[in-house]
Each structure stands twice: as C-alpha cells, then as structure tokens.
Coordinates of C-alpha atoms in Angstrom, one line a residue:
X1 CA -57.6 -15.0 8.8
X2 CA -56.1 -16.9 5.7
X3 CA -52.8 -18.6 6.0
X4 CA -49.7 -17.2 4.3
X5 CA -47.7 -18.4 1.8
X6 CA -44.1 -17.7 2.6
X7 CA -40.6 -19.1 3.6
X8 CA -41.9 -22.0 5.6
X9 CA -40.1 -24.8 3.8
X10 CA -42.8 -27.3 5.6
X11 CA -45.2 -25.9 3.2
X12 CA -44.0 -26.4 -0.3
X13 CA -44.5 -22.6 -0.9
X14 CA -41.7 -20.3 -1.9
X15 CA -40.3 -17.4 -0.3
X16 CA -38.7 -14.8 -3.3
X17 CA -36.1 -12.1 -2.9
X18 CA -36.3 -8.6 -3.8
X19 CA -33.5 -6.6 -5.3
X20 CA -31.2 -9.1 -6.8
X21 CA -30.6 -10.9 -9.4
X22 CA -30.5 -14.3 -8.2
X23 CA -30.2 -16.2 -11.8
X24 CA -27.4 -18.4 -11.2
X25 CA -26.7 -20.9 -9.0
X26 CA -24.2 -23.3 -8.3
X27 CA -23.5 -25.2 -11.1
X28 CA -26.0 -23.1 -13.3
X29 CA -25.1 -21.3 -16.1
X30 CA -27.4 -18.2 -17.9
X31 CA -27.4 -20.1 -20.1
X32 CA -29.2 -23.5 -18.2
X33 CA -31.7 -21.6 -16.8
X34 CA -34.7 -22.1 -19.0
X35 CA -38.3 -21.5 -17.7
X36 CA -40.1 -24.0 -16.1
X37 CA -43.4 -25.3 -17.9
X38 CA -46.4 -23.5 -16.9
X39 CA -48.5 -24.7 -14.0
X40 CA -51.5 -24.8 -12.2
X41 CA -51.7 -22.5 -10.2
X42 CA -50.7 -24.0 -6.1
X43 CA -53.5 -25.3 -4.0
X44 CA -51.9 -23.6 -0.9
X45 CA -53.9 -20.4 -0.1
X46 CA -52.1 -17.3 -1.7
X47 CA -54.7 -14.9 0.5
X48 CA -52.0 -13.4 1.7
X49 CA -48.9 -12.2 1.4
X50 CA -46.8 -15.0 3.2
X51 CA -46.8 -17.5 5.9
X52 CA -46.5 -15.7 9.8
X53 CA -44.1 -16.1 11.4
X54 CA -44.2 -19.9 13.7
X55 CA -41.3 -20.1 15.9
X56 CA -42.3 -22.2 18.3
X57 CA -43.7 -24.5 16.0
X58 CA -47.6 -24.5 17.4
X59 CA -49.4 -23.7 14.6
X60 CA -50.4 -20.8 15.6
X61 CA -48.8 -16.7 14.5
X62 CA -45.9 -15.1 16.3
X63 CA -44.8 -11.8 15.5
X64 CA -41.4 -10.2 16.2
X65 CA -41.4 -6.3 16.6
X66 CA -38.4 -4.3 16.4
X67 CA -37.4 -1.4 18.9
X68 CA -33.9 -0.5 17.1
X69 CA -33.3 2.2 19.5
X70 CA -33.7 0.7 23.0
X71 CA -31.4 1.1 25.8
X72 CA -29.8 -2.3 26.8
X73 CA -27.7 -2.3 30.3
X74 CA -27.5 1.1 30.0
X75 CA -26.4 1.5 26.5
X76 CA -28.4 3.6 24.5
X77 CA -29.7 2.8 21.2
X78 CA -28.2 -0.2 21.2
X79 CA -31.3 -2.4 20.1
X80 CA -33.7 -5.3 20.8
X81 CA -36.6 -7.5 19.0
X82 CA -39.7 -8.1 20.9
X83 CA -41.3 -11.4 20.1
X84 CA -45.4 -12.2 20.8
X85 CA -46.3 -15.6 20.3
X86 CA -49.9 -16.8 19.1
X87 CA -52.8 -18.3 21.3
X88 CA -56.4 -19.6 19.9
X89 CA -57.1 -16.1 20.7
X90 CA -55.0 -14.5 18.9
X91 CA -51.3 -12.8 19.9
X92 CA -50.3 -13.2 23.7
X93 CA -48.6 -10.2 25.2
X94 CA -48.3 -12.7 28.3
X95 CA -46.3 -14.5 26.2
X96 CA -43.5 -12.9 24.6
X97 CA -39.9 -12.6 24.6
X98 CA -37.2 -9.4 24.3
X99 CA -33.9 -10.4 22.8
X100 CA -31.2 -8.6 22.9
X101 CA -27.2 -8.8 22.2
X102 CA -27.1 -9.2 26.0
X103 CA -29.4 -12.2 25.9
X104 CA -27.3 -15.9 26.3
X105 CA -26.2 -17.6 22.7
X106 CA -26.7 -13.8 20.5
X107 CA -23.3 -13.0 19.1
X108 CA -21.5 -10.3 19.9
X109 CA -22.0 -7.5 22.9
X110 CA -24.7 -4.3 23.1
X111 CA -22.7 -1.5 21.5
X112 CA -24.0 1.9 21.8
X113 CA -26.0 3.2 19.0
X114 CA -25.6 -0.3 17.5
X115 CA -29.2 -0.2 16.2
X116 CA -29.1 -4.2 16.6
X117 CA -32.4 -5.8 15.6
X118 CA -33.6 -4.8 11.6
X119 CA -35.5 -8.1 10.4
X120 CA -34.8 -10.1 7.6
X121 CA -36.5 -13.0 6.6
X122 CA -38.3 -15.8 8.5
X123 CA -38.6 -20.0 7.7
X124 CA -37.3 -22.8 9.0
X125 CA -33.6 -22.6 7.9
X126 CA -32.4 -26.3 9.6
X127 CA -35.5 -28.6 9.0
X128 CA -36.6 -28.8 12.5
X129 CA -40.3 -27.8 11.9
X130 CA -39.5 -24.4 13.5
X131 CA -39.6 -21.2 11.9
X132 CA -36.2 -19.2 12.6
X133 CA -35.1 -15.1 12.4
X134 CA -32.8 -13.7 10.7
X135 CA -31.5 -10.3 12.7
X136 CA -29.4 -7.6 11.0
X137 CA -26.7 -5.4 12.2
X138 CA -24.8 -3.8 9.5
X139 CA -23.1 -6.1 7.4
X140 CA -23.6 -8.9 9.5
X141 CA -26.8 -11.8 9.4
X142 CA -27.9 -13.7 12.8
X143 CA -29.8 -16.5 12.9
X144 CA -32.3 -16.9 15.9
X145 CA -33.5 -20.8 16.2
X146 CA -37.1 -21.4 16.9
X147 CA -37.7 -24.4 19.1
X148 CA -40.9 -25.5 20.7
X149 CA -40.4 -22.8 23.5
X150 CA -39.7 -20.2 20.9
X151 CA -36.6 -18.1 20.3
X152 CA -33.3 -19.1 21.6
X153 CA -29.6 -19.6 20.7
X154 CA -28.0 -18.0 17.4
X155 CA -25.8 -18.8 14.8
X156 CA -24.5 -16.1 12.1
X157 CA -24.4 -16.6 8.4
X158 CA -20.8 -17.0 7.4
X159 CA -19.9 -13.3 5.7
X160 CA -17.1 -11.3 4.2
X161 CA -15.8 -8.0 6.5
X162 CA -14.8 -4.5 5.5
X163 CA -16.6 -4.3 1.7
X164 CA -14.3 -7.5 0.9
X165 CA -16.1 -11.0 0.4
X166 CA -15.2 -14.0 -2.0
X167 CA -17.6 -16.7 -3.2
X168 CA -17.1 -19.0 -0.4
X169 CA -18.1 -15.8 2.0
X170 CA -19.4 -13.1 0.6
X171 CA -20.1 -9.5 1.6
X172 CA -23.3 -8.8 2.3
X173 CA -24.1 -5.3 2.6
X174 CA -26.3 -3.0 4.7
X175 CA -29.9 -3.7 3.0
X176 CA -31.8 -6.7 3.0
X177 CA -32.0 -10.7 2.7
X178 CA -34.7 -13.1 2.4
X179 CA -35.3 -16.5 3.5
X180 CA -37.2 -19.5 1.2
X181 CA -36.8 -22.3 -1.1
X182 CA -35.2 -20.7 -4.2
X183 CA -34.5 -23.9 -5.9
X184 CA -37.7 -26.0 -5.0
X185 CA -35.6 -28.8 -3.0
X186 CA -37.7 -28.7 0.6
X187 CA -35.1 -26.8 2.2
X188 CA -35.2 -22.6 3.0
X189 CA -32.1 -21.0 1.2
X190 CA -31.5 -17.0 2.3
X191 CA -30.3 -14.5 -0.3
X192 CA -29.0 -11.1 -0.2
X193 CA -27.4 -8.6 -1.9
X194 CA -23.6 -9.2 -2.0
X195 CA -20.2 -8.1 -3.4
X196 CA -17.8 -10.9 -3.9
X197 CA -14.2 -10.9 -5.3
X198 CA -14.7 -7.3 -6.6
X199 CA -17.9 -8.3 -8.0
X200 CA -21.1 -6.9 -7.1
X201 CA -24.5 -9.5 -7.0
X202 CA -26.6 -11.7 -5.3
X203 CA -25.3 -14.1 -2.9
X204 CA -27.6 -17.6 -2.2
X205 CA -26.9 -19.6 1.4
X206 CA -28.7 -22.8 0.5
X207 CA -29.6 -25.3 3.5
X208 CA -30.3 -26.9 5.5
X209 CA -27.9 -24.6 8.0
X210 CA -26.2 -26.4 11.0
X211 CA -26.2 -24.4 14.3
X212 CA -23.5 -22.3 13.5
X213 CA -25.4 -20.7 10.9
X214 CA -23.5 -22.6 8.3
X215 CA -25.2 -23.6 4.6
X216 CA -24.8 -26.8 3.0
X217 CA -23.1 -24.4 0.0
X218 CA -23.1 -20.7 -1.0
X219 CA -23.7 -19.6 -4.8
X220 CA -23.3 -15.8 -5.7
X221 CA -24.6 -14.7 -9.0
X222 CA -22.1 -12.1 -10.3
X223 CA -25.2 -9.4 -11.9
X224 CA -23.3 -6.5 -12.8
X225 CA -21.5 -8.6 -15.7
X226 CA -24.7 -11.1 -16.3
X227 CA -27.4 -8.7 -16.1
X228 CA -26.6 -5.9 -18.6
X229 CA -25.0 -3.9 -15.7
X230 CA -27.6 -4.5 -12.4
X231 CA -26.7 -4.5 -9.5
X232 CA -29.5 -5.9 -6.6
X233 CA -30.5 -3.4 -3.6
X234 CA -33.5 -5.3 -2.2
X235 CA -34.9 -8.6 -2.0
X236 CA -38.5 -9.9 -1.6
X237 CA -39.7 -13.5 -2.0
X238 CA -43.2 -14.7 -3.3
X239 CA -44.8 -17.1 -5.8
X240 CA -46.2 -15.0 -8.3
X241 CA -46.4 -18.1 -11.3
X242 CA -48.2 -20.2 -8.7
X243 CA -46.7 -23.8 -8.5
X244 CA -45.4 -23.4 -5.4
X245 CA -41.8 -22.7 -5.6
X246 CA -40.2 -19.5 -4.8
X247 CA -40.2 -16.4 -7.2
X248 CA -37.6 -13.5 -6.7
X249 CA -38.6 -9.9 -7.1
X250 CA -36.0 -7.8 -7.3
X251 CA -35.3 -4.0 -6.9
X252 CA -31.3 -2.0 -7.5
X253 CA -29.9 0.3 -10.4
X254 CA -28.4 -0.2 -13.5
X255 CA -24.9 1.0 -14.6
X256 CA -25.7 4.8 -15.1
X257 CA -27.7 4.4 -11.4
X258 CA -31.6 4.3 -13.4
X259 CA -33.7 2.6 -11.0
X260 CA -34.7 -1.0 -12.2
X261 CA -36.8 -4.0 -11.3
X262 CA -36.6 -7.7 -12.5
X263 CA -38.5 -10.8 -11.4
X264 CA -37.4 -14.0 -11.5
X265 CA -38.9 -17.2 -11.1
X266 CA -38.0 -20.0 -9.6
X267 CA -37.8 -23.9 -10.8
X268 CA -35.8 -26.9 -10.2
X269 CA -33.7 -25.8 -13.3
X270 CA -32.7 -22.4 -11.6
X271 CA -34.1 -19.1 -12.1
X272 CA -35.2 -17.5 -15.5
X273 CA -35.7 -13.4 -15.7
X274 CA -39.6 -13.2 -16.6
X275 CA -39.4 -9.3 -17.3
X276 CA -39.3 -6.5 -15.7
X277 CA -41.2 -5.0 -12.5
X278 CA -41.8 -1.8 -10.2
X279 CA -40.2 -2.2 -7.3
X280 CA -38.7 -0.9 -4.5
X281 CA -37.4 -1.4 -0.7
X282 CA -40.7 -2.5 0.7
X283 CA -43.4 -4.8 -0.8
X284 CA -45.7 -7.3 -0.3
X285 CA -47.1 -10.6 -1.8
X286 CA -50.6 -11.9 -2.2
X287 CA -53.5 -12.8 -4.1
X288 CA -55.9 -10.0 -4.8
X289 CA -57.8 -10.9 -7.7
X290 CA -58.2 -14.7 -6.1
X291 CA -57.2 -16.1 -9.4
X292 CA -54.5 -18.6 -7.7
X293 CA -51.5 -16.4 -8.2
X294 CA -49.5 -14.1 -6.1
X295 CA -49.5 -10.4 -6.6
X296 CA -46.6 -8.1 -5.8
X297 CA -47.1 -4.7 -4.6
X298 CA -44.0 -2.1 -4.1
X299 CA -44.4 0.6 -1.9
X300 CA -42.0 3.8 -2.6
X301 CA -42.8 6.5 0.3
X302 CA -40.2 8.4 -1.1
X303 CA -41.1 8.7 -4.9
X304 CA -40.6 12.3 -4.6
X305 CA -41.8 13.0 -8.2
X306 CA -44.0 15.8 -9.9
X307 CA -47.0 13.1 -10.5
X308 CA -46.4 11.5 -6.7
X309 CA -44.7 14.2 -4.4
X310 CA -46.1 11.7 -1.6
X311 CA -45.0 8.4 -2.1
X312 CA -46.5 5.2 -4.3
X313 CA -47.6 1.9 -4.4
X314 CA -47.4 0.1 -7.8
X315 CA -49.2 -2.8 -8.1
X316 CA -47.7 -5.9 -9.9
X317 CA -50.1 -9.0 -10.9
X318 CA -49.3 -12.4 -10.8
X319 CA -50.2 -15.2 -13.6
X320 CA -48.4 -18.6 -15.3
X321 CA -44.9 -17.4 -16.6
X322 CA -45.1 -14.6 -13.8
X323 CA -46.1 -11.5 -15.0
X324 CA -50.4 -11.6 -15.7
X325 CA -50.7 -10.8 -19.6
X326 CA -54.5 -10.4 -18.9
X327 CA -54.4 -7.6 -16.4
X328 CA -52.2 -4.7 -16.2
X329 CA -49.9 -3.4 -13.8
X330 CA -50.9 0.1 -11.8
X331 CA -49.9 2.8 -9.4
X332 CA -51.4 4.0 -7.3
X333 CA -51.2 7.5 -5.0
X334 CA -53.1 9.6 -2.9
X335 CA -54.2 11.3 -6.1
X336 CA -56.0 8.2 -7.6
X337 CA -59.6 8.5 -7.7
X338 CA -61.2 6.8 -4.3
X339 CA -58.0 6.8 -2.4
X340 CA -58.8 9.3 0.8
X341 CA -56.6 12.2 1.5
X342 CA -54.7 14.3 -0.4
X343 CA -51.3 13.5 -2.4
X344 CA -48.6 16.2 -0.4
X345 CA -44.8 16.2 -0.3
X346 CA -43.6 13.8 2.2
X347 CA -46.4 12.3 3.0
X348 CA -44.6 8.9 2.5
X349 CA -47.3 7.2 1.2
X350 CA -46.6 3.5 0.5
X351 CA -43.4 3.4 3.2
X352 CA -45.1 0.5 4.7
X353 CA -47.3 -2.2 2.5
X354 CA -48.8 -5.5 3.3
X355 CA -51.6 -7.9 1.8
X356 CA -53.8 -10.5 3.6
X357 CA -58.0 -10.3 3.9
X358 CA -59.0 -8.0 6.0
X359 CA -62.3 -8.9 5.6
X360 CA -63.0 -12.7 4.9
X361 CA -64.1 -12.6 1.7
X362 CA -61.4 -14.7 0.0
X363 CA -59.9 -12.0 -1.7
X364 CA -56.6 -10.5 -0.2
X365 CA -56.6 -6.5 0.8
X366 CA -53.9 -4.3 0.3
X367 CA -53.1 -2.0 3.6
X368 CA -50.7 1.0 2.7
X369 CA -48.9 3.1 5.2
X370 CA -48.2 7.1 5.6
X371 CA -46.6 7.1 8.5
X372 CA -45.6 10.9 7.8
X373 CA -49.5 12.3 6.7
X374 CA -50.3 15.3 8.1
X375 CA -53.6 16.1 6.1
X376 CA -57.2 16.4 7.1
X377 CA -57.5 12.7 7.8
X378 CA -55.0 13.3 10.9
X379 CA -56.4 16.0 11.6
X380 CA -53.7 18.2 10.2
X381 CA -51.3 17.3 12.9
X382 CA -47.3 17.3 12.0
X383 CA -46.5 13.7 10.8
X384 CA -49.0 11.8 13.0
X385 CA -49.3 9.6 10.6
X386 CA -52.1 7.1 8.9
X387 CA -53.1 4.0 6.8
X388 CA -55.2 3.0 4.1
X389 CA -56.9 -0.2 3.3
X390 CA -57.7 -0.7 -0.2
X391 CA -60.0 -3.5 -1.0
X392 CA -59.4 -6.9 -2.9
X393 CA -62.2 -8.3 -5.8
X394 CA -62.5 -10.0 -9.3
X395 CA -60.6 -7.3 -10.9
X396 CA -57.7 -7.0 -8.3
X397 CA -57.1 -4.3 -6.0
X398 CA -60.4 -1.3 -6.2
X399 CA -60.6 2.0 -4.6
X400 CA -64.1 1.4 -3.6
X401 CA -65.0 0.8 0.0
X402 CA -61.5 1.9 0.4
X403 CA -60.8 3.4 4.4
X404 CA -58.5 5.3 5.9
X405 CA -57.3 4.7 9.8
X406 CA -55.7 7.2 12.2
X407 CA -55.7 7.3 16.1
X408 CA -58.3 9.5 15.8
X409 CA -60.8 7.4 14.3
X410 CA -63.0 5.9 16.6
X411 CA -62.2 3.1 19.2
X412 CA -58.3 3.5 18.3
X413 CA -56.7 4.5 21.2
X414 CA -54.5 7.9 21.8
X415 CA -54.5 10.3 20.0
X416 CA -53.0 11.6 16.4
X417 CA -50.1 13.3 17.8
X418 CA -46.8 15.2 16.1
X419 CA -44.5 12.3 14.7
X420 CA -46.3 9.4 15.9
X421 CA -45.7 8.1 12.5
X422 CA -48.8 5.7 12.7
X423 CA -48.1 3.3 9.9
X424 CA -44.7 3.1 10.3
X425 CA -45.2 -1.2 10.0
X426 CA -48.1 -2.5 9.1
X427 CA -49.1 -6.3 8.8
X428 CA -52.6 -8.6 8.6
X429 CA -52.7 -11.4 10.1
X430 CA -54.2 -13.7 13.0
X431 CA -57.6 -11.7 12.5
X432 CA -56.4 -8.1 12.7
X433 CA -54.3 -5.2 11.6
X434 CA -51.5 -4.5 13.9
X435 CA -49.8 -0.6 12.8
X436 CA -46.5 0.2 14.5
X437 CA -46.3 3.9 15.4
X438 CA -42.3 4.2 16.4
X439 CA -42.4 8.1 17.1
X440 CA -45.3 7.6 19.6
X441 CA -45.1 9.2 23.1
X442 CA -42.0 10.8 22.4
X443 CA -39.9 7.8 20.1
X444 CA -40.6 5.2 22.7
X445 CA -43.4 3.5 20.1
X446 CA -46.4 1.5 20.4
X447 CA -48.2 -1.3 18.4
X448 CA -52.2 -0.9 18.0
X449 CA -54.3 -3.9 16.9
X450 CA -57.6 -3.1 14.9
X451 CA -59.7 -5.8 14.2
X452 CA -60.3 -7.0 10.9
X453 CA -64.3 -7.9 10.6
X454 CA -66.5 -8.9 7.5
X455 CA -67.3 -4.6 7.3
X456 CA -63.5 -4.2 7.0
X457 CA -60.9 -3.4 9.5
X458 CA -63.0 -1.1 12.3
X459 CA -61.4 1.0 15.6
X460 CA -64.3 -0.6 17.8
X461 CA -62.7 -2.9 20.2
X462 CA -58.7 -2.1 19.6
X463 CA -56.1 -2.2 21.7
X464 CA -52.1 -1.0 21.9
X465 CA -49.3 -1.9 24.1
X466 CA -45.7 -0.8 24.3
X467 CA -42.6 -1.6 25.1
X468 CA -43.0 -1.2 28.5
X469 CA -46.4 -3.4 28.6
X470 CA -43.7 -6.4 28.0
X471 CA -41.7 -5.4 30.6
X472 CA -38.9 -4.3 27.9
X473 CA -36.5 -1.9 27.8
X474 CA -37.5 1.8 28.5
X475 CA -36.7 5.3 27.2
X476 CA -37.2 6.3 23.1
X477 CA -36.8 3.1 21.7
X478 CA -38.6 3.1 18.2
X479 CA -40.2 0.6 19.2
X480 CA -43.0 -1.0 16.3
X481 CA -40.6 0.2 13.4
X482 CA -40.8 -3.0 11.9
X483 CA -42.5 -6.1 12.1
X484 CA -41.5 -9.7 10.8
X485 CA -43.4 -11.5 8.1

C-alpha cells in the first residue's frame, strides 16, 4: 500500500483545509498573496489521499475509529475513540487503545449524550516526530499527543465560548478543522472555520503547539468581507499544485446562502484563490491519473437533486497552478454509465469518499460510500448499506472494472441487514479496505477489513471486529462512524 501524503509535517507534504477561506495570514494582506511559481510536481508519492495516521511514531499505520455514542461509566452516549496501531502485518486489534473523557489528562468529564469523539485532523502539531489527534466536541478542539507508546495526555486549542471569539481566540464552530503546513515552514498549523469579533472566517493555529494546546500565533482571515461574501463550512487539506506544500479546498455559502467552493493554494507568500471547486463536507485527496498531482474528490450523499436524487461525487483534478487545464472536472452518480446499482432517493451516495490503490498498480482508486442503499446490490434490504470502488488509470478515475461491495458478497462477514449502513467510513490503507458499518447489530457498529489485491479489493479472506472485540464500551455505540486519516 502506497504512503500518504498528508499533515505529517516530517514529510514536507501539505495538509489543506476544506470550507474556508484561509487567504490571509498574519501579517498578509489580499493583496500580498501572489501565486507561487509553478513547480514540479513533489517526489513524495501522491497515491493516496494522505499520510495514515502514525501516533506512536513506528512507521507503521494507526487508525482511530470513532463510537460517538458509547456509554462511558454509565453515561450514555457520551463518546469514545478507539485507536488500532500498525504491525508488519498490518492493524493490531491486540494493540489498541479506547479513550474516553474519563481517560487521565482528556479535558473535561463524560457528559451524557455528549457525543465526545468526531475527528479532526491528524500530524505532528509539536515537532516530536509523532503524529497527534485532534478530538471534537461541539465548539471545542482537543489535542491527543502521540508518543512512542501511542495516545496519551491532551491539551485543547485555545477557543472563544458562546458564538463570541476575538482574533487572539476565536470561535470555532460545530463543523470541521484540519491539521498541516499551510505556510510551507516545517511545522503543522490547524484551521477551522471561525467567527471572530463579529466576523465570520477562517481561523489558522500555526505551531509548533506547547502542551497546552497553545500555537506559536493565531491568524483569522475575516471571508465574509474579503471573499465577495463567503463564509467557510468545511475544510480539507491536500496538495493538488504538487510542490509539496499544503493546498486548501474549501466548501460554505455565499451571502444569499448559494453553495460555493474555492481552492487555495499554498506558498511561502500565503495563499492565492486558484478558482473555484465542487465541494462539500466530505472529500478526499489523491493522485488518480499518476500525473504527480493530487486530485480532490467531494462526496455529497445528500445532493437531493432531480439529476442525483442519491447523492454525488464530483471529481476535481489536480495540475501546476491547482486546477488541471488539460482534463476536466466530473460527477459522478449512480446513474453514470458503469457505476453499479441504481441512482434512488436517499441512497446517500458519496457520504463517505476516500482514494489510495486498491490494487497496486500505481494509480490511486476512488472508494465511494452508500451507507443508506437499499437496491438490488443489498439485496433490497432497508438501508443496509454498500460501497463502490471505482478504478484509477491514465485518464483519471474510469467506470470500468468498477465493483460494488456489500456484506453479502462473498467472504464478507454478516449479513446485509436493515440500517447497517455499511459504508458509513471508508478508508485504504495498510493493504486493505476497512468500511465502518455504525447501525450494525442494532447501532453498536462494526469495522470489516477487505483486502485490497492486484484483482481489486475481494471479500475472500476478510475479517470485522467490534467494539466489544477491544474490550470497549458496550451497548449502541455507533461505533465505525468515522475513521481518521
């Protein structure tokens, strides 16, 4: 499996945001940020769509899983993240961790219905060599510090309270942040969305962070008032031009609430709108056409319209100043020609996304999932859920050879059940595709891993596990809703 290319600041690569605007910087004017000149495209591998997850520093994949739901000293739905490490063969469920609010050094208590746990980004935020989690619970960002025996201690990213923030700590509302080296200086900077002296943006935490959680300096970018009216929603992090610092894909609304997308990439200089870009609150970044620059894809589950009543994926390539001017953007639904199944309301195709090679051959593969299907390909059962694998090649992302996985294809274990909402999370890496199924066996949830062989990802020798397999919390815990990067 290839390695990613994400917010590891050890790896010159760059980590981008998605659904803000993060053009100015401290002591950057619109006005100074000018694009960089083009590149070469970066020798690190852009396979996939970003670096895994390294906590403990070994060199080997780690994955956190969330279970937002779980019961924690008798609280329910008060949260936890599961973390697996890596071994040479591949993630450990020997070796794993479950973190909770009650665990020693988290802030704060379990609260009931809390929901503690949503990821954010992942990358070493304080230059020890160790990549390190940022945790969500409503308006508030916790830092989890990787070390060499994983996951321990916390800090929590200074923040405004009650909808009121200022520059030196902004609000950062309920969506998402990012973690990466914005401004191409070696150190991981995190970036969210943000409101800040009655101003609505993009707020930038530059490191390194101290312990605490504390940046070296904060910069918010005022986009309502610098951006024609746009305000940011989500945030995802890539480098799409290809010289190895981060570029910022961006999804939120205008003014008269019209849906909009921007990318930005990254230099030294600060950061430079390169045009604008389908996106939404999920996407993905990596290389499918192997021509040495990141693609984005943005999944939309809930596109809702006439020509995709079951969700989309829209398909973004990379080149030089950003955006390819040699092959064009696409969408694509369960109505385009090769894609199996059948394009239905709710369906939610695209609520899950992710890109890495599924099958060796260099070129990265785009894995969509519908964790609400209920067609033929689940056997018609009530939102059991399913994902599709679309193949990589010389002209990007094809429908041929393109597969479709439910628990009832062969070698997968269980069954395609009501609301098992298989492909809930889905992610490549370490050799295999791991699908989270969060409504399995009655909303406790349960991860599967297919492996992912030269023929394409294949049922034949999978396995699952639950919360309860790590010795974790039980009872309806939602457990494989997400999974970190």
């Amino acid at each position: 499996m290839t390695t990613r290319t994400r917010a590891h600041t050890r790896s010159a690569a760059a980590v981008a945001l998605s659904a803000a605007t993060v053009l100015g910087v401290v002591g950057l004017t619109p006005g100074a940020a000018t694009a960089a000149p083009a590149a070469a495209p970066s020798t690190a591998d852009s396979t996939s769509s970003d670096l895994t997850s390294d906590f403990n520093g070994d060199g080997l994949p780690d994955l956190a899983i969330t279970a937002p739901t779980a019961t924690v000293n008798g609280l329910k739905q008060a949260g936890a993240v599961t973390v697996v490490y890596g071994s040479a063969g591949g993630y450990d469920t020997t070796h794993r961790q479950i973190i909770t609010q009650a665990t020693d050094g988290v802030p704060g208590d379990p609260t009931a219905e809390r929901r503690w746990g949503h990821l954010g980004g992942n990358g070493d935020l304080n230059g020890d060599g160790h990549d390190d989690l940022l945790i969500r619970y409503g308006s508030h960002w916790t830092v989890l510090w990787g070390g060499a025996d994983g996951l321990s201690g916390a800090g929590q990213l200074p923040a405004g309270e009650g909808g009121e923030g200022t520059a030196a700590s902004p609000w950062l509302f309920n969506y998402q942040a990012d973690v990466g080296d914005i401004d191409g200086d070696g150190t991981a900077d995190v970036a969210a969305p943000a409101q800040a002296d009655g101003a609505w943006g993009l707020a930038v935490y530059y490191g390194p962070f101290d312990r605490t959680g504390t940046p070296a300096r904060i910069g918010f970018r005022d986009t309502v008032t610098k951006d024609a009216g746009y305000a940011p929603g989500t945030v995802r992090v890539g480098d799409m031009t290809g010289d190895g610092v981060a570029d910022i894909v961006t999804s939120g609304s205008t003014r008269d609430f019209a849906s909009a997308g921007h990318l930005y990439v990254g230099s030294a200089a600060g950061l430079t709108d390169a045009g604008t870009i389908k996106a939404t609150g999920t996407g993905a970044f990596g290389d499918l056409d192997h021509d040495g620059y990141q693609d984005f894809v943005g999944g939309n589950g809930d596109a809702g319209t006439a020509a995709a009543p079951g969700g989309a994926v829209y398909v973004t390539y990379g080149g030089p100043k950003g955006l390819s001017t040699t092959r064009a953007a696409r969408t694509i639904t369960q109505a385009t020609a090769g894609v199996p199944g059948v394009d239905e309301k709710d369906d939610r195709f695209g609520d899950s996304v992710d890109l890495g090679d599924a099958n060796g051959d260099g070129y990265a593969d785009l894995v969509i999932g519908t964790p609400f299907e209920t067609g033929s390909d689940a056997e018609g059962t009530f939102r059991a859920g399913a994902v599709t694998v679309l193949r990589g090649g010389p002209q990007g992302v094809t429908t041929t050879g393109a597969q479709v996985l439910t628990q009832n294809t062969k070698g997968v274990p269980s069954t395609s059940e009501v609301l098992d909402h298989f492909g809930a999370a889905v992610r490549v890496a370490a050799g295999e595709l791991l699908v989270g199924g969060n409504g399995e066996d009655g909303w406790k949830g349960r991860v599967w891993r297919l492996p992912a062989t030269a023929g394409g990802v294949t049922g034949t020798g999978s396995t699952s596990f639950n919360l309860a397999a790590l010795s974790g919390p039980s009872g309806a815990a939602h457990f494989g809703e997400d999974f970190s990067r």
